[in-house]
């Protein structure tokens, strides 16, 4: 059974011989809400290619706009800081403006048992969790 990258399937640790069967749990993570996107926005993830994002930021700084906004959430916060400092060191005198925030993520968990037809009897349960985020604006001083 193929799963989308946003869906994670967790098999319970108990087997039918250990006692009552605990059904499979499927977690579906919803993507976070993003700020309105402009040409100067760069969203980082842990899977982003660092060299490609660095080249894009450098191109945006040298463009007519002269600024770039870097956004990172969760584990990508340190990558966003590292990228901003590297762009600042490479591109000369740039001003930094930093803002941190907390983002609420929604997860849906469905619990049920697979039957012969591979149809999932679902009981939906929603969870929310909070992660940190950073927004860095690099711009040329006037």
Short mmCIF file of N, CA and C in Angstrom, two decimals:
data_model
loop_
_atom_site.label_atom_id
_atom_site.label_comp_id
_atom_site.label_asym_id
_atom_site.label_seq_id
_atom_site.Cartn_x
_atom_site.Cartn_y
_atom_site.Cartn_z
N UNK A 1 0.84 -1.18 0.00
CA UNK A 1 0.00 0.00 0.00
C UNK A 1 0.88 1.24 0.00
N UNK A 2 0.72 2.12 -0.97
CA UNK A 2 1.53 3.32 -1.07
C UNK A 2 0.94 4.42 -0.20
N UNK A 3 1.81 5.12 0.51
CA UNK A 3 1.39 6.22 1.37
C UNK A 3 1.98 7.52 0.84
N UNK A 4 1.27 8.58 0.99
CA UNK A 4 1.81 9.88 0.61
C UNK A 4 2.85 10.29 1.64
N UNK A 5 3.75 11.24 1.30
CA UNK A 5 4.76 11.65 2.28
C UNK A 5 4.17 12.28 3.53
N UNK A 6 2.94 12.80 3.44
CA UNK A 6 2.33 13.43 4.61
C UNK A 6 1.68 12.40 5.53
N UNK A 7 1.54 11.16 5.06
CA UNK A 7 0.88 10.13 5.85
C UNK A 7 1.91 9.18 6.41
N UNK A 8 1.82 8.92 7.67
CA UNK A 8 2.76 8.03 8.34
C UNK A 8 1.96 6.93 9.00
N UNK A 9 2.35 5.71 8.76
CA UNK A 9 1.62 4.58 9.31
C UNK A 9 2.42 4.00 10.46
N UNK A 10 1.78 3.82 11.59
CA UNK A 10 2.44 3.30 12.78
C UNK A 10 1.77 1.99 13.16
N UNK A 11 2.56 0.92 13.23
CA UNK A 11 2.04 -0.38 13.63
C UNK A 11 2.16 -0.47 15.14
N UNK A 12 1.12 -0.91 15.79
CA UNK A 12 1.17 -1.05 17.24
C UNK A 12 2.18 -2.12 17.61
N UNK A 13 2.73 -2.02 18.82
CA UNK A 13 3.77 -2.94 19.25
C UNK A 13 3.21 -4.26 19.72
N UNK A 14 1.95 -4.34 19.99
CA UNK A 14 1.34 -5.57 20.50
C UNK A 14 0.90 -6.45 19.34
N UNK A 15 0.95 -7.72 19.56
CA UNK A 15 0.46 -8.69 18.58
C UNK A 15 -0.83 -9.31 19.12
N UNK A 16 -1.59 -10.02 18.27
CA UNK A 16 -2.84 -10.62 18.75
C UNK A 16 -2.61 -11.61 19.89
N UNK A 17 -1.43 -12.24 19.94
CA UNK A 17 -1.16 -13.21 21.00
C UNK A 17 -0.93 -12.53 22.35
N UNK A 18 -0.54 -11.27 22.36
CA UNK A 18 -0.25 -10.56 23.61
C UNK A 18 -1.50 -10.09 24.34
N UNK A 19 -2.61 -10.14 23.74
CA UNK A 19 -3.83 -9.66 24.37
C UNK A 19 -4.73 -9.03 23.34
N UNK A 20 -5.58 -8.11 23.75
CA UNK A 20 -6.48 -7.48 22.78
C UNK A 20 -5.68 -6.74 21.72
N UNK A 21 -6.14 -6.87 20.49
CA UNK A 21 -5.44 -6.25 19.36
C UNK A 21 -5.68 -4.75 19.34
N UNK A 22 -4.59 -4.02 19.28
CA UNK A 22 -4.67 -2.56 19.16
C UNK A 22 -4.58 -2.24 17.68
N UNK A 23 -5.51 -1.49 17.14
CA UNK A 23 -5.54 -1.26 15.69
C UNK A 23 -4.37 -0.40 15.22
N UNK A 24 -4.15 -0.44 13.91
CA UNK A 24 -3.13 0.40 13.30
C UNK A 24 -3.52 1.86 13.44
N UNK A 25 -2.52 2.72 13.48
CA UNK A 25 -2.76 4.15 13.60
C UNK A 25 -2.12 4.83 12.39
N UNK A 26 -2.86 5.68 11.73
CA UNK A 26 -2.33 6.45 10.61
C UNK A 26 -2.38 7.92 10.98
N UNK A 27 -1.24 8.59 10.83
CA UNK A 27 -1.17 10.03 11.10
C UNK A 27 -1.09 10.78 9.79
N UNK A 28 -1.94 11.77 9.62
CA UNK A 28 -1.91 12.60 8.43
C UNK A 28 -1.59 14.02 8.87
N UNK A 29 -0.42 14.48 8.49
CA UNK A 29 0.01 15.83 8.87
C UNK A 29 -0.46 16.81 7.82
N UNK A 30 -1.07 17.86 8.28
CA UNK A 30 -1.50 18.91 7.36
C UNK A 30 -0.37 19.91 7.18
N UNK A 31 -0.20 20.45 6.00
CA UNK A 31 0.86 21.45 5.81
C UNK A 31 0.53 22.72 6.58
N UNK A 32 1.55 23.40 7.10
CA UNK A 32 1.31 24.63 7.86
C UNK A 32 0.85 25.75 6.94
N UNK A 33 0.15 26.70 7.53
CA UNK A 33 -0.27 27.86 6.76
C UNK A 33 0.95 28.74 6.50
N UNK A 34 1.09 29.20 5.28
CA UNK A 34 2.22 30.03 4.92
C UNK A 34 1.77 31.47 4.79
N UNK A 35 2.73 32.34 4.97
CA UNK A 35 2.47 33.76 4.73
C UNK A 35 2.26 33.97 3.24
N UNK A 36 1.63 35.07 2.85
CA UNK A 36 1.49 35.34 1.42
C UNK A 36 2.88 35.39 0.78
N UNK A 37 3.02 34.70 -0.32
CA UNK A 37 4.33 34.55 -0.94
C UNK A 37 4.60 35.65 -1.96
N UNK A 38 5.81 36.19 -1.91
CA UNK A 38 6.25 37.16 -2.90
C UNK A 38 7.51 36.62 -3.57
N UNK A 39 8.05 37.37 -4.51
CA UNK A 39 9.25 36.94 -5.23
C UNK A 39 10.45 36.83 -4.32
N UNK A 40 10.49 37.61 -3.24
CA UNK A 40 11.67 37.64 -2.38
C UNK A 40 11.61 36.65 -1.21
N UNK A 41 10.59 35.81 -1.15
CA UNK A 41 10.45 34.83 -0.06
C UNK A 41 11.16 33.53 -0.41
N UNK A 42 11.87 32.99 0.59
CA UNK A 42 12.53 31.69 0.46
C UNK A 42 12.10 30.87 1.67
N UNK A 43 11.40 29.77 1.44
CA UNK A 43 10.98 28.87 2.51
C UNK A 43 11.95 27.71 2.58
N UNK A 44 12.54 27.48 3.75
CA UNK A 44 13.50 26.40 3.93
C UNK A 44 12.86 25.22 4.63
N UNK A 45 13.27 24.02 4.24
CA UNK A 45 12.93 22.80 4.95
C UNK A 45 14.23 22.05 5.20
N UNK A 46 14.15 20.97 5.93
CA UNK A 46 15.36 20.19 6.18
C UNK A 46 15.80 19.45 4.93
N UNK A 47 14.92 19.32 3.97
CA UNK A 47 15.26 18.63 2.71
C UNK A 47 15.71 19.58 1.61
N UNK A 48 15.67 20.89 1.86
CA UNK A 48 16.07 21.86 0.85
C UNK A 48 17.56 21.73 0.55
N UNK A 49 17.91 21.93 -0.70
CA UNK A 49 19.31 21.94 -1.09
C UNK A 49 19.92 23.27 -0.66
N UNK A 50 20.90 23.21 0.24
CA UNK A 50 21.46 24.42 0.82
C UNK A 50 22.14 25.28 -0.24
N UNK A 51 22.92 24.65 -1.13
CA UNK A 51 23.62 25.43 -2.17
C UNK A 51 22.64 26.09 -3.13
N UNK A 52 21.56 25.40 -3.47
CA UNK A 52 20.56 25.99 -4.35
C UNK A 52 19.84 27.16 -3.70
N UNK A 53 19.50 27.02 -2.41
CA UNK A 53 18.85 28.12 -1.70
C UNK A 53 19.81 29.30 -1.52
N UNK A 54 21.09 29.00 -1.30
CA UNK A 54 22.09 30.06 -1.16
C UNK A 54 22.22 30.84 -2.47
N UNK A 55 22.27 30.14 -3.60
CA UNK A 55 22.37 30.81 -4.90
C UNK A 55 21.13 31.66 -5.17
N UNK A 56 19.95 31.16 -4.79
CA UNK A 56 18.71 31.93 -4.99
C UNK A 56 18.71 33.19 -4.14
N UNK A 57 19.14 33.07 -2.87
CA UNK A 57 19.18 34.24 -1.99
C UNK A 57 20.17 35.28 -2.51
N UNK A 58 21.32 34.80 -2.96
CA UNK A 58 22.33 35.74 -3.50
C UNK A 58 21.80 36.46 -4.73
N UNK A 59 21.09 35.73 -5.60
CA UNK A 59 20.52 36.34 -6.80
C UNK A 59 19.46 37.39 -6.43
N UNK A 60 18.66 37.12 -5.39
CA UNK A 60 17.63 38.07 -4.96
C UNK A 60 18.24 39.32 -4.34
N UNK A 61 19.33 39.16 -3.60
CA UNK A 61 19.98 40.32 -2.98
C UNK A 61 20.58 41.23 -4.05
N UNK A 62 21.16 40.65 -5.09
CA UNK A 62 21.76 41.45 -6.16
C UNK A 62 20.75 41.94 -7.18
N UNK A 63 19.48 41.55 -7.06
CA UNK A 63 18.46 41.99 -8.00
C UNK A 63 18.04 43.43 -7.69
N UNK A 64 17.05 43.91 -8.46
CA UNK A 64 16.57 45.28 -8.28
C UNK A 64 15.88 45.46 -6.92
N UNK A 65 15.27 44.39 -6.39
CA UNK A 65 14.61 44.49 -5.09
C UNK A 65 15.62 44.69 -3.97
N UNK A 66 16.74 44.00 -4.05
CA UNK A 66 17.80 44.17 -3.06
C UNK A 66 17.49 43.60 -1.70
N UNK A 67 16.53 42.67 -1.60
CA UNK A 67 16.22 42.06 -0.32
C UNK A 67 15.72 40.64 -0.50
N UNK A 68 15.84 39.85 0.56
CA UNK A 68 15.35 38.48 0.58
C UNK A 68 14.79 38.21 1.96
N UNK A 69 13.71 37.44 2.01
CA UNK A 69 13.11 37.04 3.28
C UNK A 69 13.20 35.52 3.37
N UNK A 70 13.85 35.04 4.43
CA UNK A 70 14.07 33.61 4.63
C UNK A 70 13.16 33.14 5.76
N UNK A 71 12.42 32.06 5.52
CA UNK A 71 11.50 31.51 6.51
C UNK A 71 11.90 30.07 6.81
N UNK A 72 11.93 29.71 8.10
CA UNK A 72 12.23 28.35 8.51
C UNK A 72 11.38 27.95 9.70
N UNK A 73 10.98 26.67 9.76
CA UNK A 73 10.17 26.17 10.87
C UNK A 73 10.77 24.89 11.41
N UNK A 74 10.65 24.70 12.72
CA UNK A 74 11.08 23.46 13.34
C UNK A 74 12.58 23.25 13.23
N UNK A 75 12.97 22.10 12.68
CA UNK A 75 14.38 21.78 12.53
C UNK A 75 15.07 22.67 11.50
N UNK A 76 14.33 23.35 10.67
CA UNK A 76 14.92 24.21 9.64
C UNK A 76 15.28 25.59 10.17
N UNK A 77 15.01 25.88 11.45
CA UNK A 77 15.35 27.19 12.01
C UNK A 77 16.86 27.41 11.98
N UNK A 78 17.63 26.41 12.38
CA UNK A 78 19.09 26.57 12.38
C UNK A 78 19.62 26.70 10.95
N UNK A 79 19.02 26.00 10.00
CA UNK A 79 19.44 26.14 8.60
C UNK A 79 19.15 27.54 8.08
N UNK A 80 18.02 28.12 8.49
CA UNK A 80 17.66 29.47 8.06
C UNK A 80 18.65 30.49 8.61
N UNK A 81 19.03 30.33 9.87
CA UNK A 81 20.01 31.25 10.48
C UNK A 81 21.36 31.10 9.79
N UNK A 82 21.77 29.87 9.55
CA UNK A 82 23.04 29.61 8.88
C UNK A 82 23.05 30.20 7.47
N UNK A 83 21.98 30.04 6.74
CA UNK A 83 21.87 30.58 5.38
C UNK A 83 21.93 32.10 5.39
N UNK A 84 21.21 32.73 6.32
CA UNK A 84 21.20 34.19 6.38
C UNK A 84 22.59 34.74 6.71
N UNK A 85 23.27 34.13 7.63
CA UNK A 85 24.61 34.60 7.99
C UNK A 85 25.60 34.38 6.85
N UNK A 86 25.45 33.29 6.13
CA UNK A 86 26.34 33.05 5.00
C UNK A 86 26.09 34.03 3.86
N UNK A 87 24.83 34.33 3.60
CA UNK A 87 24.51 35.33 2.55
C UNK A 87 25.03 36.69 2.96
N UNK A 88 24.89 37.05 4.23
CA UNK A 88 25.38 38.34 4.71
C UNK A 88 26.90 38.43 4.58
N UNK A 89 27.62 37.37 4.90
CA UNK A 89 29.07 37.37 4.78
C UNK A 89 29.52 37.43 3.33
N UNK A 90 28.80 36.80 2.44
CA UNK A 90 29.19 36.73 1.03
C UNK A 90 28.83 37.99 0.26
N UNK A 91 27.70 38.60 0.56
CA UNK A 91 27.17 39.69 -0.27
C UNK A 91 27.48 41.08 0.25
N UNK A 92 28.34 41.21 1.21
CA UNK A 92 28.73 42.55 1.67
C UNK A 92 27.82 43.07 2.76
N UNK A 93 27.76 44.39 2.89
CA UNK A 93 27.00 44.98 4.01
C UNK A 93 25.48 44.83 3.81
N UNK A 94 24.91 43.94 4.58
CA UNK A 94 23.46 43.73 4.56
C UNK A 94 22.93 43.88 5.99
N UNK A 95 21.76 44.46 6.10
CA UNK A 95 21.10 44.58 7.39
C UNK A 95 20.24 43.33 7.61
N UNK A 96 20.18 42.90 8.86
CA UNK A 96 19.36 41.74 9.24
C UNK A 96 18.21 42.19 10.11
N UNK A 97 17.03 41.67 9.84
CA UNK A 97 15.87 41.88 10.70
C UNK A 97 15.30 40.49 10.97
N UNK A 98 15.19 40.13 12.24
CA UNK A 98 14.78 38.78 12.62
C UNK A 98 13.54 38.82 13.49
N UNK A 99 12.64 37.87 13.23
CA UNK A 99 11.44 37.73 14.04
C UNK A 99 11.21 36.24 14.27
N UNK A 100 10.93 35.87 15.52
CA UNK A 100 10.59 34.48 15.83
C UNK A 100 9.11 34.40 16.14
N UNK A 101 8.55 33.23 15.94
CA UNK A 101 7.14 33.03 16.22
C UNK A 101 6.89 31.56 16.53
N UNK A 102 5.66 31.28 16.91
CA UNK A 102 5.23 29.91 17.17
C UNK A 102 4.09 29.59 16.22
N UNK A 103 4.19 28.43 15.57
CA UNK A 103 3.20 28.01 14.58
C UNK A 103 2.48 26.77 15.12
N UNK A 104 1.17 26.76 15.00
CA UNK A 104 0.37 25.61 15.42
C UNK A 104 0.13 24.70 14.22
N UNK A 105 0.52 23.43 14.35
CA UNK A 105 0.31 22.44 13.30
C UNK A 105 -0.81 21.51 13.70
N UNK A 106 -1.61 21.11 12.74
CA UNK A 106 -2.72 20.19 12.98
C UNK A 106 -2.36 18.82 12.43
N UNK A 107 -2.66 17.78 13.19
CA UNK A 107 -2.48 16.40 12.76
C UNK A 107 -3.79 15.67 12.94
N UNK A 108 -4.10 14.83 11.99
CA UNK A 108 -5.28 13.96 12.12
C UNK A 108 -4.78 12.54 12.29
N UNK A 109 -5.29 11.87 13.31
CA UNK A 109 -4.95 10.47 13.54
C UNK A 109 -6.20 9.66 13.27
N UNK A 110 -6.08 8.63 12.47
CA UNK A 110 -7.22 7.75 12.25
C UNK A 110 -6.85 6.37 12.76
N UNK A 111 -7.74 5.79 13.52
CA UNK A 111 -7.52 4.46 14.09
C UNK A 111 -8.59 3.53 13.57
N UNK A 112 -8.21 2.32 13.23
CA UNK A 112 -9.16 1.34 12.75
C UNK A 112 -8.45 0.08 12.36
N UNK A 113 -9.20 -0.91 11.93
CA UNK A 113 -8.63 -2.19 11.53
C UNK A 113 -8.82 -2.37 10.04
N UNK A 114 -7.84 -2.98 9.42
CA UNK A 114 -7.97 -3.30 8.00
C UNK A 114 -8.79 -4.57 7.86
N UNK A 115 -9.76 -4.55 6.97
CA UNK A 115 -10.51 -5.78 6.74
C UNK A 115 -10.06 -6.38 5.40
N UNK A 116 -10.74 -7.39 4.93
CA UNK A 116 -10.30 -8.14 3.76
C UNK A 116 -10.20 -7.28 2.50
N UNK A 117 -11.05 -6.28 2.37
CA UNK A 117 -11.09 -5.47 1.16
C UNK A 117 -10.10 -4.31 1.24
N UNK A 118 -9.35 -4.24 2.29
CA UNK A 118 -8.37 -3.18 2.51
C UNK A 118 -9.03 -1.81 2.64
N UNK A 119 -10.21 -1.79 3.25
CA UNK A 119 -10.92 -0.54 3.54
C UNK A 119 -10.66 -0.21 5.00
N UNK A 120 -10.43 1.01 5.28
CA UNK A 120 -10.05 1.42 6.63
C UNK A 120 -11.26 1.98 7.35
N UNK A 121 -11.70 1.30 8.43
CA UNK A 121 -12.77 1.84 9.27
C UNK A 121 -12.13 2.89 10.15
N UNK A 122 -12.52 4.13 9.98
CA UNK A 122 -11.77 5.21 10.61
C UNK A 122 -12.51 5.83 11.78
N UNK A 123 -11.75 6.11 12.81
CA UNK A 123 -12.19 6.96 13.91
C UNK A 123 -11.20 8.12 13.90
N UNK A 124 -11.64 9.29 13.50
CA UNK A 124 -10.74 10.44 13.37
C UNK A 124 -10.53 11.13 14.70
N UNK A 125 -9.31 11.49 14.95
CA UNK A 125 -8.93 12.21 16.15
C UNK A 125 -7.97 13.31 15.72
N UNK A 126 -8.20 14.53 16.13
CA UNK A 126 -7.36 15.65 15.71
C UNK A 126 -6.47 16.08 16.87
N UNK A 127 -5.20 16.34 16.55
CA UNK A 127 -4.25 16.82 17.53
C UNK A 127 -3.58 18.06 16.98
N UNK A 128 -3.18 18.93 17.86
CA UNK A 128 -2.41 20.09 17.42
C UNK A 128 -1.14 20.16 18.24
N UNK A 129 -0.08 20.64 17.62
CA UNK A 129 1.19 20.83 18.32
C UNK A 129 1.80 22.13 17.85
N UNK A 130 2.69 22.65 18.63
CA UNK A 130 3.29 23.94 18.31
C UNK A 130 4.78 23.76 18.07
N UNK A 131 5.28 24.46 17.04
CA UNK A 131 6.70 24.46 16.75
C UNK A 131 7.16 25.89 16.56
N UNK A 132 8.45 26.10 16.68
CA UNK A 132 8.99 27.45 16.54
C UNK A 132 9.28 27.73 15.07
N UNK A 133 9.26 29.01 14.74
CA UNK A 133 9.53 29.45 13.37
C UNK A 133 10.37 30.72 13.43
N UNK A 134 11.10 30.98 12.35
CA UNK A 134 11.91 32.19 12.27
C UNK A 134 11.71 32.82 10.90
N UNK A 135 11.72 34.13 10.87
CA UNK A 135 11.58 34.92 9.65
C UNK A 135 12.72 35.92 9.65
N UNK A 136 13.58 35.84 8.65
CA UNK A 136 14.76 36.70 8.57
C UNK A 136 14.67 37.52 7.30
N UNK A 137 14.82 38.82 7.44
CA UNK A 137 14.83 39.72 6.28
C UNK A 137 16.23 40.28 6.12
N UNK A 138 16.83 40.05 4.96
CA UNK A 138 18.14 40.59 4.60
C UNK A 138 17.92 41.67 3.56
N UNK A 139 18.45 42.86 3.81
CA UNK A 139 18.24 43.95 2.85
C UNK A 139 19.44 44.88 2.86
N UNK A 140 19.61 45.60 1.78
CA UNK A 140 20.70 46.57 1.66
C UNK A 140 20.29 47.85 2.39
N UNK A 141 21.19 48.40 3.21
CA UNK A 141 20.87 49.65 3.90
C UNK A 141 20.77 50.80 2.90
N UNK A 142 19.93 51.77 3.20
CA UNK A 142 19.73 52.90 2.29
C UNK A 142 20.62 54.06 2.63
#
